[in-house]
Amino acid sequence: MGKYSDSEQWADIVPIPQNDGGPNPLAAIAYTEEYSEAMGYLRAVMAKNEKSERVLELTEHIISMNPAHYTIWLYRANTLFALQKLYQTDLQEDILEELRWLDGISLKHLKNYQIWHHRQTLMALLSTIPSTELSFLAQMFAKDAKNYHVWSYRQWLVRHFSLWDTELPDIEDFLTADVRNNSAWNHRWFVLFGQHVDPNSGKGMDEVGNIVDEDLLDREVEYTQAKIRLAPQNQSPWNYLRGLLRKRGSLLECKSFAEEFVGDMEGSGDGCRSSHALDFFADCMAEEKEAEKAGKALELLAKRFDPIRRNYWNYRRGLLGLGAVEA
């Protein structure tokens, strides 16, 4: 007895069973009867290229059992679009209805890539962002503020709907709530400096046209320094600071800032509050051609503050013409 084999709605369909390699397959997957039956009927309708309301219901059922099945998502999207053309319904309303259903699936399966690809496929057909979209993303971030799939989708959303000028307040909130949110730091860089970057080449106007907004850089350096002071051992803002200063061609304007955190550079590094500050300071010294001072910072990293990466720090010392240090 089965959901579909006993249904008059599906009486015209002969299910196609999965071919696992003959009657005695080597490693057959132990699907449930419910899932196996549903997939048998899906194979049959796909073989006929059927796009219908009952196919939508079938894909919804299968997704409820296996939301990571990318073929189902693709066939569902194609079915949605085919029905819209067939019945000449309002595309935007159809998409909004699908998004409402998708919201519940997304909140239940937080780390599912296929869900977000389906959402992007739908959104790409809209001319304006739905009024509920950002509030839905807030729900997702409330469950996991560092969800890679949601952040990737949000970047696409910003670029697709040109949301560059409205994103910063939300990023401020994320970093106020958790200054260690690496994803929020990455998104901040994308929003402030990604607008004129070619997604294909990765090059932007500031690289090919030497266009740098000095006021923006001043503001961001000050902002980043304030966040570093809250959590000096947080690597993300140090990387962000490096990115800002590289747009000006030198790290040296923040050398004295890094010195606030490096501690006793003449001795064993007592008082050091950040290994990332030591790394930054070493690069500043290298830029000033002060190889011995740079080497001392790298020695402290290798011996005391980051010995697990001793080989890397010794490699950096080698670039300065200095010998390796032991643990």
PDB file of N, CA, C and O in Angstrom, residues 66-124:
ATOM      1  N   ASN A  66      14.055  14.635   1.774  1.00  0.00           N
ATOM      2  CA  ASN A  66      15.460  14.782   1.397  1.00  0.00           C
ATOM      3  C   ASN A  66      15.672  16.161   0.764  1.00  0.00           C
ATOM      4  O   ASN A  66      15.720  16.294  -0.459  1.00  0.00           O
ATOM      5  N   PRO A  67      15.829  17.194   1.600  1.00  0.00           N
ATOM      6  CA  PRO A  67      15.940  18.562   1.067  1.00  0.00           C
ATOM      7  C   PRO A  67      17.259  18.845   0.347  1.00  0.00           C
ATOM      8  O   PRO A  67      17.430  19.915  -0.231  1.00  0.00           O
ATOM      9  N   ALA A  68      18.192  17.898   0.343  1.00  0.00           N
ATOM     10  CA  ALA A  68      19.482  18.115  -0.328  1.00  0.00           C
ATOM     11  C   ALA A  68      19.519  17.526  -1.733  1.00  0.00           C
ATOM     12  O   ALA A  68      20.572  17.534  -2.371  1.00  0.00           O
ATOM     13  N   HIS A  69      18.403  17.035  -2.222  1.00  0.00           N
ATOM     14  CA  HIS A  69      18.369  16.398  -3.550  1.00  0.00           C
ATOM     15  C   HIS A  69      18.257  17.478  -4.622  1.00  0.00           C
ATOM     16  O   HIS A  69      17.176  17.965  -4.935  1.00  0.00           O
ATOM     17  N   TYR A  70      19.406  17.858  -5.203  1.00  0.00           N
ATOM     18  CA  TYR A  70      19.427  19.014  -6.104  1.00  0.00           C
ATOM     19  C   TYR A  70      18.585  18.820  -7.355  1.00  0.00           C
ATOM     20  O   TYR A  70      18.041  19.770  -7.913  1.00  0.00           O
ATOM     21  N   THR A  71      18.475  17.563  -7.834  1.00  0.00           N
ATOM     22  CA  THR A  71      17.667  17.310  -9.039  1.00  0.00           C
ATOM     23  C   THR A  71      16.212  17.671  -8.802  1.00  0.00           C
ATOM     24  O   THR A  71      15.534  18.211  -9.695  1.00  0.00           O
ATOM     25  N   ILE A  72      15.722  17.401  -7.605  1.00  0.00           N
ATOM     26  CA  ILE A  72      14.326  17.708  -7.276  1.00  0.00           C
ATOM     27  C   ILE A  72      14.099  19.212  -7.305  1.00  0.00           C
ATOM     28  O   ILE A  72      13.087  19.692  -7.831  1.00  0.00           O
ATOM     29  N   TRP A  73      15.030  19.961  -6.734  1.00  0.00           N
ATOM     30  CA  TRP A  73      14.888  21.413  -6.719  1.00  0.00           C
ATOM     31  C   TRP A  73      14.874  21.979  -8.139  1.00  0.00           C
ATOM     32  O   TRP A  73      14.069  22.868  -8.460  1.00  0.00           O
ATOM     33  N   LEU A  74      15.752  21.479  -8.994  1.00  0.00           N
ATOM     34  CA  LEU A  74      15.799  21.962 -10.366  1.00  0.00           C
ATOM     35  C   LEU A  74      14.501  21.651 -11.103  1.00  0.00           C
ATOM     36  O   LEU A  74      13.947  22.510 -11.803  1.00  0.00           O
ATOM     37  N   TYR A  75      14.004  20.433 -10.933  1.00  0.00           N
ATOM     38  CA  TYR A  75      12.764  20.060 -11.635  1.00  0.00           C
ATOM     39  C   TYR A  75      11.579  20.843 -11.084  1.00  0.00           C
ATOM     40  O   TYR A  75      10.665  21.197 -11.829  1.00  0.00           O
ATOM     41  N   ARG A  76      11.617  21.122  -9.776  1.00  0.00           N
ATOM     42  CA  ARG A  76      10.537  21.924  -9.194  1.00  0.00           C
ATOM     43  C   ARG A  76      10.537  23.339  -9.790  1.00  0.00           C
ATOM     44  O   ARG A  76       9.485  23.868 -10.148  1.00  0.00           O
ATOM     45  N   ALA A  77      11.709  23.942  -9.900  1.00  0.00           N
ATOM     46  CA  ALA A  77      11.795  25.288 -10.465  1.00  0.00           C
ATOM     47  C   ALA A  77      11.296  25.293 -11.907  1.00  0.00           C
ATOM     48  O   ALA A  77      10.513  26.171 -12.305  1.00  0.00           O
ATOM     49  N   ASN A  78      11.741  24.330 -12.695  1.00  0.00           N
ATOM     50  CA  ASN A  78      11.297  24.258 -14.087  1.00  0.00           C
ATOM     51  C   ASN A  78       9.786  24.056 -14.184  1.00  0.00           C
ATOM     52  O   ASN A  78       9.135  24.606 -15.088  1.00  0.00           O
ATOM     53  N   THR A  79       9.239  23.294 -13.265  1.00  0.00           N
ATOM     54  CA  THR A  79       7.785  23.069 -13.254  1.00  0.00           C
ATOM     55  C   THR A  79       7.040  24.343 -12.902  1.00  0.00           C
ATOM     56  O   THR A  79       6.018  24.685 -13.525  1.00  0.00           O
ATOM     57  N   LEU A  80       7.532  25.062 -11.912  1.00  0.00           N
ATOM     58  CA  LEU A  80       6.903  26.332 -11.536  1.00  0.00           C
ATOM     59  C   LEU A  80       6.834  27.291 -12.716  1.00  0.00           C
ATOM     60  O   LEU A  80       5.787  27.888 -13.005  1.00  0.00           O
ATOM     61  N   PHE A  81       7.952  27.426 -13.409  1.00  0.00           N
ATOM     62  CA  PHE A  81       8.006  28.379 -14.514  1.00  0.00           C
ATOM     63  C   PHE A  81       7.151  27.909 -15.692  1.00  0.00           C
ATOM     64  O   PHE A  81       6.530  28.722 -16.383  1.00  0.00           O
ATOM     65  N   ALA A  82       7.108  26.612 -15.920  1.00  0.00           N
ATOM     66  CA  ALA A  82       6.286  26.082 -17.008  1.00  0.00           C
ATOM     67  C   ALA A  82       4.813  26.321 -16.738  1.00  0.00           C
ATOM     68  O   ALA A  82       4.042  26.683 -17.654  1.00  0.00           O
ATOM     69  N   LEU A  83       4.376  26.132 -15.501  1.00  0.00           N
ATOM     70  CA  LEU A  83       2.969  26.340 -15.156  1.00  0.00           C
ATOM     71  C   LEU A  83       2.600  27.815 -15.244  1.00  0.00           C
ATOM     72  O   LEU A  83       1.479  28.159 -15.652  1.00  0.00           O
ATOM     73  N   GLN A  84       3.532  28.673 -14.871  1.00  0.00           N
ATOM     74  CA  GLN A  84       3.252  30.106 -14.970  1.00  0.00           C
ATOM     75  C   GLN A  84       3.019  30.519 -16.415  1.00  0.00           C
ATOM     76  O   GLN A  84       2.103  31.278 -16.730  1.00  0.00           O
ATOM     77  N   LYS A  85       3.830  29.982 -17.326  1.00  0.00           N
ATOM     78  CA  LYS A  85       3.657  30.289 -18.745  1.00  0.00           C
ATOM     79  C   LYS A  85       2.368  29.673 -19.283  1.00  0.00           C
ATOM     80  O   LYS A  85       1.663  30.274 -20.090  1.00  0.00           O
ATOM     81  N   LEU A  86       2.078  28.462 -18.823  1.00  0.00           N
ATOM     82  CA  LEU A  86       0.898  27.761 -19.320  1.00  0.00           C
ATOM     83  C   LEU A  86      -0.393  28.481 -18.939  1.00  0.00           C
ATOM     84  O   LEU A  86      -1.293  28.662 -19.762  1.00  0.00           O
ATOM     85  N   TYR A  87      -0.471  28.894 -17.677  1.00  0.00           N
ATOM     86  CA  TYR A  87      -1.709  29.496 -17.182  1.00  0.00           C
ATOM     87  C   TYR A  87      -1.662  31.016 -17.156  1.00  0.00           C
ATOM     88  O   TYR A  87      -2.639  31.653 -16.753  1.00  0.00           O
ATOM     89  N   GLN A  88      -0.536  31.590 -17.583  1.00  0.00           N
ATOM     90  CA  GLN A  88      -0.394  33.045 -17.631  1.00  0.00           C
ATOM     91  C   GLN A  88      -0.729  33.702 -16.296  1.00  0.00           C
ATOM     92  O   GLN A  88      -1.409  34.732 -16.211  1.00  0.00           O
ATOM     93  N   THR A  89      -0.253  33.106 -15.218  1.00  0.00           N
ATOM     94  CA  THR A  89      -0.476  33.660 -13.895  1.00  0.00           C
ATOM     95  C   THR A  89       0.529  34.771 -13.613  1.00  0.00           C
ATOM     96  O   THR A  89       1.474  34.988 -14.385  1.00  0.00           O
ATOM     97  N   ASP A  90       0.313  35.478 -12.519  1.00  0.00           N
ATOM     98  CA  ASP A  90       1.204  36.565 -12.129  1.00  0.00           C
ATOM     99  C   ASP A  90       2.508  35.966 -11.614  1.00  0.00           C
ATOM    100  O   ASP A  90       2.540  35.324 -10.551  1.00  0.00           O
ATOM    101  N   LEU A  91       3.592  36.178 -12.348  1.00  0.00           N
ATOM    102  CA  LEU A  91       4.873  35.570 -11.990  1.00  0.00           C
ATOM    103  C   LEU A  91       5.318  35.999 -10.595  1.00  0.00           C
ATOM    104  O   LEU A  91       5.781  35.171  -9.797  1.00  0.00           O
ATOM    105  N   GLN A  92       5.174  37.300 -10.304  1.00  0.00           N
ATOM    106  CA  GLN A  92       5.637  37.773  -8.996  1.00  0.00           C
ATOM    107  C   GLN A  92       4.854  37.113  -7.875  1.00  0.00           C
ATOM    108  O   GLN A  92       5.435  36.711  -6.860  1.00  0.00           O
ATOM    109  N   GLU A  93       3.544  36.977  -8.025  1.00  0.00           N
ATOM    110  CA  GLU A  93       2.740  36.339  -6.981  1.00  0.00           C
ATOM    111  C   GLU A  93       3.108  34.869  -6.838  1.00  0.00           C
ATOM    112  O   GLU A  93       3.154  34.333  -5.727  1.00  0.00           O
ATOM    113  N   ASP A  94       3.363  34.212  -7.968  1.00  0.00           N
ATOM    114  CA  ASP A  94       3.784  32.804  -7.911  1.00  0.00           C
ATOM    115  C   ASP A  94       5.097  32.662  -7.143  1.00  0.00           C
ATOM    116  O   ASP A  94       5.261  31.743  -6.331  1.00  0.00           O
ATOM    117  N   ILE A  95       6.023  33.570  -7.418  1.00  0.00           N
ATOM    118  CA  ILE A  95       7.321  33.507  -6.747  1.00  0.00           C
ATOM    119  C   ILE A  95       7.173  33.795  -5.258  1.00  0.00           C
ATOM    120  O   ILE A  95       7.774  33.109  -4.411  1.00  0.00           O
ATOM    121  N   LEU A  96       6.374  34.804  -4.903  1.00  0.00           N
ATOM    122  CA  LEU A  96       6.180  35.134  -3.493  1.00  0.00           C
ATOM    123  C   LEU A  96       5.534  33.980  -2.738  1.00  0.00           C
ATOM    124  O   LEU A  96       5.891  33.703  -1.586  1.00  0.00           O
ATOM    125  N   GLU A  97       4.615  33.295  -3.390  1.00  0.00           N
ATOM    126  CA  GLU A  97       3.993  32.125  -2.751  1.00  0.00           C
ATOM    127  C   GLU A  97       5.027  31.024  -2.535  1.00  0.00           C
ATOM    128  O   GLU A  97       5.064  30.385  -1.473  1.00  0.00           O
ATOM    129  N   GLU A  98       5.874  30.800  -3.522  1.00  0.00           N
ATOM    130  CA  GLU A  98       6.920  29.797  -3.386  1.00  0.00           C
ATOM    131  C   GLU A  98       7.912  30.191  -2.281  1.00  0.00           C
ATOM    132  O   GLU A  98       8.377  29.332  -1.507  1.00  0.00           O
ATOM    133  N   LEU A  99       8.218  31.469  -2.186  1.00  0.00           N
ATOM    134  CA  LEU A  99       9.145  31.931  -1.143  1.00  0.00           C
ATOM    135  C   LEU A  99       8.565  31.721   0.247  1.00  0.00           C
ATOM    136  O   LEU A  99       9.296  31.369   1.193  1.00  0.00           O
ATOM    137  N   ARG A 100       7.271  31.936   0.391  1.00  0.00           N
ATOM    138  CA  ARG A 100       6.651  31.712   1.698  1.00  0.00           C
ATOM    139  C   ARG A 100       6.781  30.256   2.119  1.00  0.00           C
ATOM    140  O   ARG A 100       7.040  29.948   3.289  1.00  0.00           O
ATOM    141  N   TRP A 101       6.594  29.353   1.169  1.00  0.00           N
ATOM    142  CA  TRP A 101       6.781  27.931   1.465  1.00  0.00           C
ATOM    143  C   TRP A 101       8.258  27.649   1.767  1.00  0.00           C
ATOM    144  O   TRP A 101       8.583  26.922   2.703  1.00  0.00           O
ATOM    145  N   LEU A 102       9.142  28.285   1.005  1.00  0.00           N
ATOM    146  CA  LEU A 102      10.573  28.049   1.145  1.00  0.00           C
ATOM    147  C   LEU A 102      11.098  28.551   2.491  1.00  0.00           C
ATOM    148  O   LEU A 102      12.040  27.970   3.045  1.00  0.00           O
ATOM    149  N   ASP A 103      10.496  29.601   3.020  1.00  0.00           N
ATOM    150  CA  ASP A 103      10.933  30.143   4.309  1.00  0.00           C
ATOM    151  C   ASP A 103      10.927  29.062   5.386  1.00  0.00           C
ATOM    152  O   ASP A 103      11.885  28.922   6.155  1.00  0.00           O
ATOM    153  N   GLY A 104       9.832  28.317   5.456  1.00  0.00           N
ATOM    154  CA  GLY A 104       9.712  27.284   6.476  1.00  0.00           C
ATOM    155  C   GLY A 104      10.748  26.188   6.303  1.00  0.00           C
ATOM    156  O   GLY A 104      11.330  25.707   7.292  1.00  0.00           O
ATOM    157  N   ILE A 105      11.002  25.799   5.057  1.00  0.00           N
ATOM    158  CA  ILE A 105      12.012  24.774   4.785  1.00  0.00           C
ATOM    159  C   ILE A 105      13.397  25.285   5.198  1.00  0.00           C
ATOM    160  O   ILE A 105      14.200  24.557   5.789  1.00  0.00           O
ATOM    161  N   SER A 106      13.676  26.539   4.891  1.00  0.00           N
ATOM    162  CA  SER A 106      14.991  27.113   5.177  1.00  0.00           C
ATOM    163  C   SER A 106      15.258  27.186   6.671  1.00  0.00           C
ATOM    164  O   SER A 106      16.368  26.909   7.134  1.00  0.00           O
ATOM    165  N   LEU A 107      14.250  27.571   7.444  1.00  0.00           N
ATOM    166  CA  LEU A 107      14.420  27.697   8.887  1.00  0.00           C
ATOM    167  C   LEU A 107      14.580  26.341   9.562  1.00  0.00           C
ATOM    168  O   LEU A 107      15.119  26.247  10.665  1.00  0.00           O
ATOM    169  N   LYS A 108      14.152  25.305   8.874  1.00  0.00           N
ATOM    170  CA  LYS A 108      14.287  23.954   9.423  1.00  0.00           C
ATOM    171  C   LYS A 108      15.619  23.323   9.036  1.00  0.00           C
ATOM    172  O   LYS A 108      16.207  22.568   9.815  1.00  0.00           O
ATOM    173  N   HIS A 109      16.100  23.624   7.838  1.00  0.00           N
ATOM    174  CA  HIS A 109      17.353  23.039   7.334  1.00  0.00           C
ATOM    175  C   HIS A 109      18.336  24.180   7.072  1.00  0.00           C
ATOM    176  O   HIS A 109      18.444  24.683   5.948  1.00  0.00           O
ATOM    177  N   LEU A 110      19.093  24.556   8.092  1.00  0.00           N
ATOM    178  CA  LEU A 110      19.869  25.791   8.041  1.00  0.00           C
ATOM    179  C   LEU A 110      21.058  25.732   7.091  1.00  0.00           C
ATOM    180  O   LEU A 110      21.472  26.747   6.544  1.00  0.00           O
ATOM    181  N   LYS A 111      21.663  24.569   6.905  1.00  0.00           N
ATOM    182  CA  LYS A 111      22.914  24.481   6.148  1.00  0.00           C
ATOM    183  C   LYS A 111      22.741  23.748   4.820  1.00  0.00           C
ATOM    184  O   LYS A 111      23.607  23.016   4.385  1.00  0.00           O
ATOM    185  N   ASN A 112      21.632  23.996   4.160  1.00  0.00           N
ATOM    186  CA  ASN A 112      21.328  23.301   2.915  1.00  0.00           C
ATOM    187  C   ASN A 112      21.592  24.238   1.733  1.00  0.00           C
ATOM    188  O   ASN A 112      20.897  25.239   1.552  1.00  0.00           O
ATOM    189  N   TYR A 113      22.562  23.885   0.911  1.00  0.00           N
ATOM    190  CA  TYR A 113      22.936  24.746  -0.217  1.00  0.00           C
ATOM    191  C   TYR A 113      21.824  24.827  -1.263  1.00  0.00           C
ATOM    192  O   TYR A 113      21.560  25.892  -1.827  1.00  0.00           O
ATOM    193  N   GLN A 114      21.181  23.704  -1.537  1.00  0.00           N
ATOM    194  CA  GLN A 114      20.188  23.653  -2.610  1.00  0.00           C
ATOM    195  C   GLN A 114      19.033  24.622  -2.358  1.00  0.00           C
ATOM    196  O   GLN A 114      18.492  25.224  -3.294  1.00  0.00           O
ATOM    197  N   ILE A 115      18.655  24.785  -1.100  1.00  0.00           N
ATOM    198  CA  ILE A 115      17.577  25.711  -0.747  1.00  0.00           C
ATOM    199  C   ILE A 115      17.922  27.130  -1.190  1.00  0.00           C
ATOM    200  O   ILE A 115      17.083  27.847  -1.746  1.00  0.00           O
ATOM    201  N   TRP A 116      19.177  27.521  -0.969  1.00  0.00           N
ATOM    202  CA  TRP A 116      19.560  28.898  -1.273  1.00  0.00           C
ATOM    203  C   TRP A 116      19.753  29.108  -2.771  1.00  0.00           C
ATOM    204  O   TRP A 116      19.520  30.215  -3.286  1.00  0.00           O
ATOM    205  N   HIS A 117      20.167  28.079  -3.466  1.00  0.00           N
ATOM    206  CA  HIS A 117      20.247  28.185  -4.927  1.00  0.00           C
ATOM    207  C   HIS A 117      18.843  28.343  -5.518  1.00  0.00           C
ATOM    208  O   HIS A 117      18.631  29.148  -6.438  1.00  0.00           O
ATOM    209  N   HIS A 118      17.883  27.594  -4.983  1.00  0.00           N
ATOM    210  CA  HIS A 118      16.501  27.711  -5.446  1.00  0.00           C
ATOM    211  C   HIS A 118      15.974  29.121  -5.169  1.00  0.00           C
ATOM    212  O   HIS A 118      15.326  29.724  -6.035  1.00  0.00           O
ATOM    213  N   ARG A 119      16.283  29.648  -4.006  1.00  0.00           N
ATOM    214  CA  ARG A 119      15.815  30.988  -3.659  1.00  0.00           C
ATOM    215  C   ARG A 119      16.406  32.031  -4.604  1.00  0.00           C
ATOM    216  O   ARG A 119      15.716  32.945  -5.055  1.00  0.00           O
ATOM    217  N   GLN A 120      17.683  31.876  -4.907  1.00  0.00           N
ATOM    218  CA  GLN A 120      18.331  32.815  -5.817  1.00  0.00           C
ATOM    219  C   GLN A 120      17.734  32.721  -7.214  1.00  0.00           C
ATOM    220  O   GLN A 120      17.551  33.740  -7.891  1.00  0.00           O
ATOM    221  N   THR A 121      17.424  31.517  -7.654  1.00  0.00           N
ATOM    222  CA  THR A 121      16.793  31.325  -8.968  1.00  0.00           C
ATOM    223  C   THR A 121      15.478  32.077  -9.041  1.00  0.00           C
ATOM    224  O   THR A 121      15.156  32.707 -10.061  1.00  0.00           O
ATOM    225  N   LEU A 122      14.707  32.045  -7.965  1.00  0.00           N
ATOM    226  CA  LEU A 122      13.428  32.746  -7.923  1.00  0.00           C
ATOM    227  C   LEU A 122      13.639  34.263  -7.885  1.00  0.00           C
ATOM    228  O   LEU A 122      13.013  35.007  -8.644  1.00  0.00           O
ATOM    229  N   MET A 123      14.529  34.701  -7.012  1.00  0.00           N
ATOM    230  CA  MET A 123      14.753  36.135  -6.842  1.00  0.00           C
ATOM    231  C   MET A 123      15.287  36.797  -8.109  1.00  0.00           C
ATOM    232  O   MET A 123      15.009  37.967  -8.371  1.00  0.00           O
ATOM    233  N   ALA A 124      16.042  36.049  -8.882  1.00  0.00           N
ATOM    234  CA  ALA A 124      16.629  36.610 -10.101  1.00  0.00           C
ATOM    235  C   ALA A 124      15.568  37.060 -11.096  1.00  0.00           C
ATOM    236  O   ALA A 124      15.856  37.861 -11.991  1.00  0.00           O
TER     237      ALA A 124
END
